[in-house]
Coordinates of C-alpha atoms and ligand atoms in Angstrom, one line a residue:
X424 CA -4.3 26.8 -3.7
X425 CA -6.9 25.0 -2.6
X426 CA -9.8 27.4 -2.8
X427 CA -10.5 31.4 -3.4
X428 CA -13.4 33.7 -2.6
X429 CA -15.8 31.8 -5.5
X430 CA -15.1 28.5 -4.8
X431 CA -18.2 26.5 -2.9
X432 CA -18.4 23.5 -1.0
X433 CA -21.0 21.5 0.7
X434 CA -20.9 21.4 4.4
X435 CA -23.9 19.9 6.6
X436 CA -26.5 19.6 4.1
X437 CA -25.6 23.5 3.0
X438 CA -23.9 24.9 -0.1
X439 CA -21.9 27.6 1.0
X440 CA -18.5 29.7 0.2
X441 CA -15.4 28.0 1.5
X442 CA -14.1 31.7 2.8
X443 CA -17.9 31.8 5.1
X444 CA -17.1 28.3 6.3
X445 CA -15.8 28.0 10.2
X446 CA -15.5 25.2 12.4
X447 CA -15.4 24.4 15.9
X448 CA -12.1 25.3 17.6
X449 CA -12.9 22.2 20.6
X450 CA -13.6 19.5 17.6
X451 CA -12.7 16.1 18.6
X452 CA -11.1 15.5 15.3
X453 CA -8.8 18.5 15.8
X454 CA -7.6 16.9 19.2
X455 CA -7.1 13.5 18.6
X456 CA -7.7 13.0 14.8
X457 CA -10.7 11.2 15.1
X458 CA -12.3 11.8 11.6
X459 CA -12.7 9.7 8.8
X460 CA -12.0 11.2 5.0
X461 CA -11.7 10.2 1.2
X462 CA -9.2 11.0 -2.2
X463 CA -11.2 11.1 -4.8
X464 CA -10.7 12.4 -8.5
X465 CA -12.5 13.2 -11.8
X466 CA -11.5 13.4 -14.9
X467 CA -12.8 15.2 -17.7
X468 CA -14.0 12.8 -20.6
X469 CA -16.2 12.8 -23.7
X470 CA -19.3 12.7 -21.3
X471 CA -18.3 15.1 -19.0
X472 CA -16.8 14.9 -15.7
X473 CA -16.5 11.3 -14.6
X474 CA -15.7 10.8 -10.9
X475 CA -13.6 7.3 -11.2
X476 CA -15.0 4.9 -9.1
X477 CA -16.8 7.2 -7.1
X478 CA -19.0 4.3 -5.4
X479 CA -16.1 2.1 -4.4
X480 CA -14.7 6.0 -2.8
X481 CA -17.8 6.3 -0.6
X482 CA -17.9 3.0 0.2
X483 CA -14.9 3.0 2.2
X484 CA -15.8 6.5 3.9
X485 CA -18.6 4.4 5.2
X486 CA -17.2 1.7 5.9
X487 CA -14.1 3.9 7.9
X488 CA -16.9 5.9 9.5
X489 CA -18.5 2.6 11.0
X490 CA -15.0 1.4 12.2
X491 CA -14.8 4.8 13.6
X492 CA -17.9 4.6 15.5
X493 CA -19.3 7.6 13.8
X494 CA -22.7 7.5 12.4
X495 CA -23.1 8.9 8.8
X496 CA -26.6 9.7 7.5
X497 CA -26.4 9.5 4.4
X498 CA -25.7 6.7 1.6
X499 CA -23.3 6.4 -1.4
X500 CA -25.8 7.3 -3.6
X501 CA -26.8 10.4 -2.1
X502 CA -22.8 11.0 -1.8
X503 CA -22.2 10.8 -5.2
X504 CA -24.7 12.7 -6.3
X505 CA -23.6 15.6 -4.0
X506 CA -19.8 15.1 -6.0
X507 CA -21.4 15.8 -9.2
X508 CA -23.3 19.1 -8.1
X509 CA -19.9 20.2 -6.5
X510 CA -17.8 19.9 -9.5
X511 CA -20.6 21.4 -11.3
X512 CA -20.9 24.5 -9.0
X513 CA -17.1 25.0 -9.0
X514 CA -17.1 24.4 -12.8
X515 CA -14.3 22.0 -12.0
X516 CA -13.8 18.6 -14.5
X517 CA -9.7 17.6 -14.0
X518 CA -10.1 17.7 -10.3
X519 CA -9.5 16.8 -6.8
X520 CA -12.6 15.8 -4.4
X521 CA -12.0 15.7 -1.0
X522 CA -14.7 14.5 1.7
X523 CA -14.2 14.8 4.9
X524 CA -16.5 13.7 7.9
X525 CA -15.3 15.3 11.2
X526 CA -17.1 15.6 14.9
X527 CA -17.9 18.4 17.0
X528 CA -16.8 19.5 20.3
X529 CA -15.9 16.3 22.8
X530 CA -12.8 15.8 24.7
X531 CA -13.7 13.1 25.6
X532 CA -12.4 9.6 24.1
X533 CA -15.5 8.4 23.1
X534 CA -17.7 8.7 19.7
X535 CA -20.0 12.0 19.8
X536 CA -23.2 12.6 18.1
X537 CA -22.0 15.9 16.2
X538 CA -21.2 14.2 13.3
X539 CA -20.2 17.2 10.4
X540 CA -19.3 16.3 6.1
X541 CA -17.4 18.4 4.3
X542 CA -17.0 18.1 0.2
X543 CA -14.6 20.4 -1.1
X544 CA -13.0 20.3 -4.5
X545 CA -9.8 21.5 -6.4
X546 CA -8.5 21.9 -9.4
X547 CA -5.2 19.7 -9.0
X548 CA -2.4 17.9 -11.1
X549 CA -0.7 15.2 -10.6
X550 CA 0.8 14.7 -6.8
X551 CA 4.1 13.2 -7.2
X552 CA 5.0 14.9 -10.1
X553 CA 6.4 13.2 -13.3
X554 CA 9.6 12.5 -12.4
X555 CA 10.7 8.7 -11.6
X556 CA 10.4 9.0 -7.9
X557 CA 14.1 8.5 -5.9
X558 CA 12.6 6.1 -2.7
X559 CA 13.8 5.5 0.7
X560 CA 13.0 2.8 3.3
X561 CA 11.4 4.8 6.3
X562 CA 12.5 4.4 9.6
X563 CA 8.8 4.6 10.0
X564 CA 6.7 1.7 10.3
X565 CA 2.8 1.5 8.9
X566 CA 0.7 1.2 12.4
X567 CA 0.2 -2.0 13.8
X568 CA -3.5 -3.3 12.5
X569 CA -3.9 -4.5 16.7
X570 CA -3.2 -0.9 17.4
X571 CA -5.8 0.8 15.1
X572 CA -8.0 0.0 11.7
X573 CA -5.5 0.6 9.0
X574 CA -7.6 -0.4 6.5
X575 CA -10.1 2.8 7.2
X576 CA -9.2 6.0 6.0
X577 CA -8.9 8.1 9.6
X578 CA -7.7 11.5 10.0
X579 CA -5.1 10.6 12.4
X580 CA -3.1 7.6 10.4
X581 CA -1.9 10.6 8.6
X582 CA 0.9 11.7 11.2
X583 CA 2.6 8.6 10.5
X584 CA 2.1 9.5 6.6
X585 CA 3.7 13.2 7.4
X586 CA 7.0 11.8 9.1
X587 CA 7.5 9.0 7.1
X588 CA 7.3 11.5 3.8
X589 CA 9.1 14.8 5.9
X590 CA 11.6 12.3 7.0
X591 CA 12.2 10.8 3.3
X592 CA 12.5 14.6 1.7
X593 CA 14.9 15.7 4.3
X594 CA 17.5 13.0 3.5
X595 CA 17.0 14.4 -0.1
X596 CA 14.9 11.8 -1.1
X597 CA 11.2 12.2 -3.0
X598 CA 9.2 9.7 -0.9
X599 CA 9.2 6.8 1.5
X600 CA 8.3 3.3 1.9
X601 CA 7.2 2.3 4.4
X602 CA 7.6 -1.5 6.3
X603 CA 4.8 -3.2 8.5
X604 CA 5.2 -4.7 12.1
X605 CA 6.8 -8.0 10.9
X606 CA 9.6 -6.0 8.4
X607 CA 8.1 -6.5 5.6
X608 CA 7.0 -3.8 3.1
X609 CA 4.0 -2.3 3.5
X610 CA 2.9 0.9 1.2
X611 CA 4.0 4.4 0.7
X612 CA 2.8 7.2 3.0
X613 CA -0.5 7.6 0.6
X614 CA 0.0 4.9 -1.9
X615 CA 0.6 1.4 -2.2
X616 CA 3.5 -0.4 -4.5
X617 CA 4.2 -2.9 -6.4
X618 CA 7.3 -3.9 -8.0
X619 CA 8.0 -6.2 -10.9
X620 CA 10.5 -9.4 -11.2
X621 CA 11.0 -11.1 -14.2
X622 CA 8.0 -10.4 -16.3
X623 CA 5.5 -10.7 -13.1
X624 CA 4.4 -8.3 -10.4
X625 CA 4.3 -8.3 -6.5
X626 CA 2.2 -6.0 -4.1
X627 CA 1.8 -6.6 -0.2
X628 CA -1.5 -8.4 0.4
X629 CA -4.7 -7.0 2.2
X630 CA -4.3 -7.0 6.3
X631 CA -1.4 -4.3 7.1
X632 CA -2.1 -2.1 3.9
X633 CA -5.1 0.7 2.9
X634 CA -7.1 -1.4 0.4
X635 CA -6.3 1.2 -2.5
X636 CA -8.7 1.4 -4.6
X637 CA -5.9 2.3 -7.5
X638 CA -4.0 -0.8 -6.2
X639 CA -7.5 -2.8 -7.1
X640 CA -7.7 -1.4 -10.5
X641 CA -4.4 -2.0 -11.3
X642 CA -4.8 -5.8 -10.5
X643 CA -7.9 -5.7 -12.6
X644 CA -6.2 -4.0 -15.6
X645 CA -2.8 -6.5 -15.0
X646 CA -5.6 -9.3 -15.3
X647 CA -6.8 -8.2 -18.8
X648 CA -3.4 -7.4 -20.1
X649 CA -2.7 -11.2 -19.1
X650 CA 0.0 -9.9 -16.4
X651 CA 0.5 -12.1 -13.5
X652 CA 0.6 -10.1 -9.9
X653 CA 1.3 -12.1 -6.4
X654 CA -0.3 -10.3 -3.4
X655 CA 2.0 -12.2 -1.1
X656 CA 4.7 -10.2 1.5
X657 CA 8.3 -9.5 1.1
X658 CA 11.4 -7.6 2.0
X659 CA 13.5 -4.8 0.9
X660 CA 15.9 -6.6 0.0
X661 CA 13.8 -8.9 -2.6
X662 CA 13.0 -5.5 -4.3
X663 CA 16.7 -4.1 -4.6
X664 CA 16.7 -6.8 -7.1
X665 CA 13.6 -5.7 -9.2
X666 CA 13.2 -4.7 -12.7
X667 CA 10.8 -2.2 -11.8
X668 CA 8.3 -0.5 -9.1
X669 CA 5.9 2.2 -9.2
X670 CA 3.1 3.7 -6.5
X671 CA -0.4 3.5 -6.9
X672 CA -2.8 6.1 -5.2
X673 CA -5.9 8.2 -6.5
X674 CA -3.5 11.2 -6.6
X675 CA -0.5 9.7 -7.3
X676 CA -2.2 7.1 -10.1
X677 CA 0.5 4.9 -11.5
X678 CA 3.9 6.4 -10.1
X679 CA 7.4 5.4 -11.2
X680 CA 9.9 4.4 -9.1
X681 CA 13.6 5.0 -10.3
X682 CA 15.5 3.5 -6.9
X683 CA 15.0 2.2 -3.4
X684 CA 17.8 3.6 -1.0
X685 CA 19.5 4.8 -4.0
X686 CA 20.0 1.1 -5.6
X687 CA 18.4 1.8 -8.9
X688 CA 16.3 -0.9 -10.8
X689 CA 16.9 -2.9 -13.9
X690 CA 14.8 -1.6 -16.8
X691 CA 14.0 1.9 -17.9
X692 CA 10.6 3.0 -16.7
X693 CA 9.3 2.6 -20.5
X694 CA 10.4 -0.9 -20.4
X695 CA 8.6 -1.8 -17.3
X696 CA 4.7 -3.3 -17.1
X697 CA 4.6 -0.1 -15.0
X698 CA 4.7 1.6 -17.4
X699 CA 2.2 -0.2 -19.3
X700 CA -0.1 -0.1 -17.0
X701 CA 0.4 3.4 -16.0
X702 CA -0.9 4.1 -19.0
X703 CA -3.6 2.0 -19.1
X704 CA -4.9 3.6 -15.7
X705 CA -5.2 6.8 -17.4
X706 CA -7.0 5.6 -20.5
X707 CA -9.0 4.1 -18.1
X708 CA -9.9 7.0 -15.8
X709 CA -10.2 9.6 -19.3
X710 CA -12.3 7.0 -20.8
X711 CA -10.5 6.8 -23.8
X712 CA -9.9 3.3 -23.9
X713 CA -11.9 2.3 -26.9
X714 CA -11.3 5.4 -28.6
X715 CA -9.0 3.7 -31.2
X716 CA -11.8 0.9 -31.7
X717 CA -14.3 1.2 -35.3
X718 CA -17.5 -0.2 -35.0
X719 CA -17.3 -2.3 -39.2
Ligands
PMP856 N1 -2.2 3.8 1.1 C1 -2.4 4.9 1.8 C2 -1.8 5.0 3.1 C3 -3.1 6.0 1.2 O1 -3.3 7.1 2.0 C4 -3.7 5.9 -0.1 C5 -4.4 7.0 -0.7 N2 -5.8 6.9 -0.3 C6 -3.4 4.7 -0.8 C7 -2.7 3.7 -0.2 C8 -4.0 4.5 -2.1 O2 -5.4 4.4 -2.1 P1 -6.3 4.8 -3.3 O3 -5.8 4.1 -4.5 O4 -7.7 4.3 -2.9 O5 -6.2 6.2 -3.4

């Protein structure tokens, strides 16, 4: 799924067939999840293949790479340019883009020098799928921010990610949400949410959360369309009571939510600003917001 004997990616300065590509079986990031990565997208558009917000992308990988301890040579610029060429040798415009900077052989628990970066690309729809998404409070909390850097985008964060969402799809649900330290929601396993009371919207504020970069143009799109959003915390059991909520994630983009622990919410999905705004996202990303628009 993810590549075939064509497909190319860029590893440590080298372009080079993802089937030649090996790695280091004593990697520090394969013992103790170490690494620092990125979920990035483009979309294909009048132009060309637009990588949405690519800058804002890298800046967190550098910005989880510092927190990490893990020295990065190169800068945004040079990263995005990289992006471009990849899509353009895989021929790839709808697609996935995922960077990954990993280290080399330490077993240790300190930093090491052998810093490697990966950009591999795929072709890929949509990651939750269509379908209003059925949502369960995990038994799972998000990490404690005093016991890692939740707000950098590390390898290793993503165990709690796997047994939140394993533990939400084997009780027949489609996905989790998960609470921070203090009970109060926190984000999905790769998405945050937002859900909407009386004509306004309410996501967790920064601190406890990923600062998604969907989640921040989401805010800036709800700003434009005059909708009013509070970052401010609450509980489940103020959203039992909503008229909406969806999930926001570079892969998931705007994401419907039909119930949370099976108490469904009070407006259709095409009733919601959800809704609205999902599909001001993709206009967004595909460009094709002033399509409608004549120049007199
Ligand atoms: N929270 C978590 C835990 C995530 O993994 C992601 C996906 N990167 C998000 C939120 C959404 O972030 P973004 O909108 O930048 O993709």
């Amino acid at each position: 799924m993810y590549y075939n004997e064509n497909t190319t990616i860029f590893l440590d300065g080298k372009w080079m067939k993802a089937k030649d590509a090996s790695t280091d079986l004593y990697a520090q990031t394969m013992h103790y999840g170490s690494g620092v990565f990125e979920g990035i997208r483009s979309y294909a558009t009048e132009d060309g293949a637009k990588v949405f917000k690519a800058k804002e992308h890298y800046e967190r990988l550098l910005y989880s790479a510092e927190k990490m301890h893990i020295q990065l040579n190169y800068s945004v610029e040079e990263l995005v340019e990289l992006t471009y060429e990849l899509l353009e040798r895989n021929d790839l415009q709808n697609a996935y883009i995922r960077p990954l900077v990993y280290l080399g052989a330490n077993m240790s628990l300190q930093p090491t020098d052998e810093v490697h970066v990966l950009l591999c690309s795929w072709s890929w729809d949509r990651y939750l799928g269509d379908d209003m998404l059925r949502v369960m409070t995990s038994s799972f909390q998000r990490p404690n921010p005093k016991s890692c850097h939740v707000e950098a985008k590390v390898t290793g964060h993503y165990t709690n990610s796997i047994l939140a969402t394993t533990e939400a799809k084997n009780k027949g649900y489609d996905e989790a949400l998960l609470l921070d330290m203090n009970g109060n929601v926190a984000e999905g396993p790769g998405a945050n949410f937002f859900f909407e009371k009386d004509d306004k919207l309410y996501t967790a504020p920064l601190g406890n959360i990923l600062a998604g970069i969907t989640r921040q143009t989401v805010l800036e799109l709800a700003k434009e369309l005059g909708i009013e959003v509070f970052e401010k915390f609450f509980t489940p059991d103020e959203v039992y009571n909503a008229d909406g909520a969806f999930f926001t994630g570079t892969a998931a983009e705007v994401a419907g939510i039909e119930s949370l622990d099976g108490k469904a919410f009070n407006l259709p999905w095409e009733e919601t600003l959800g809704a609205a705004l999902s599909a001001a996202y993709l206009n967004r990303v595909q460009k094709v917001e002033y399509r409608n628009f004549e120049l007199v």
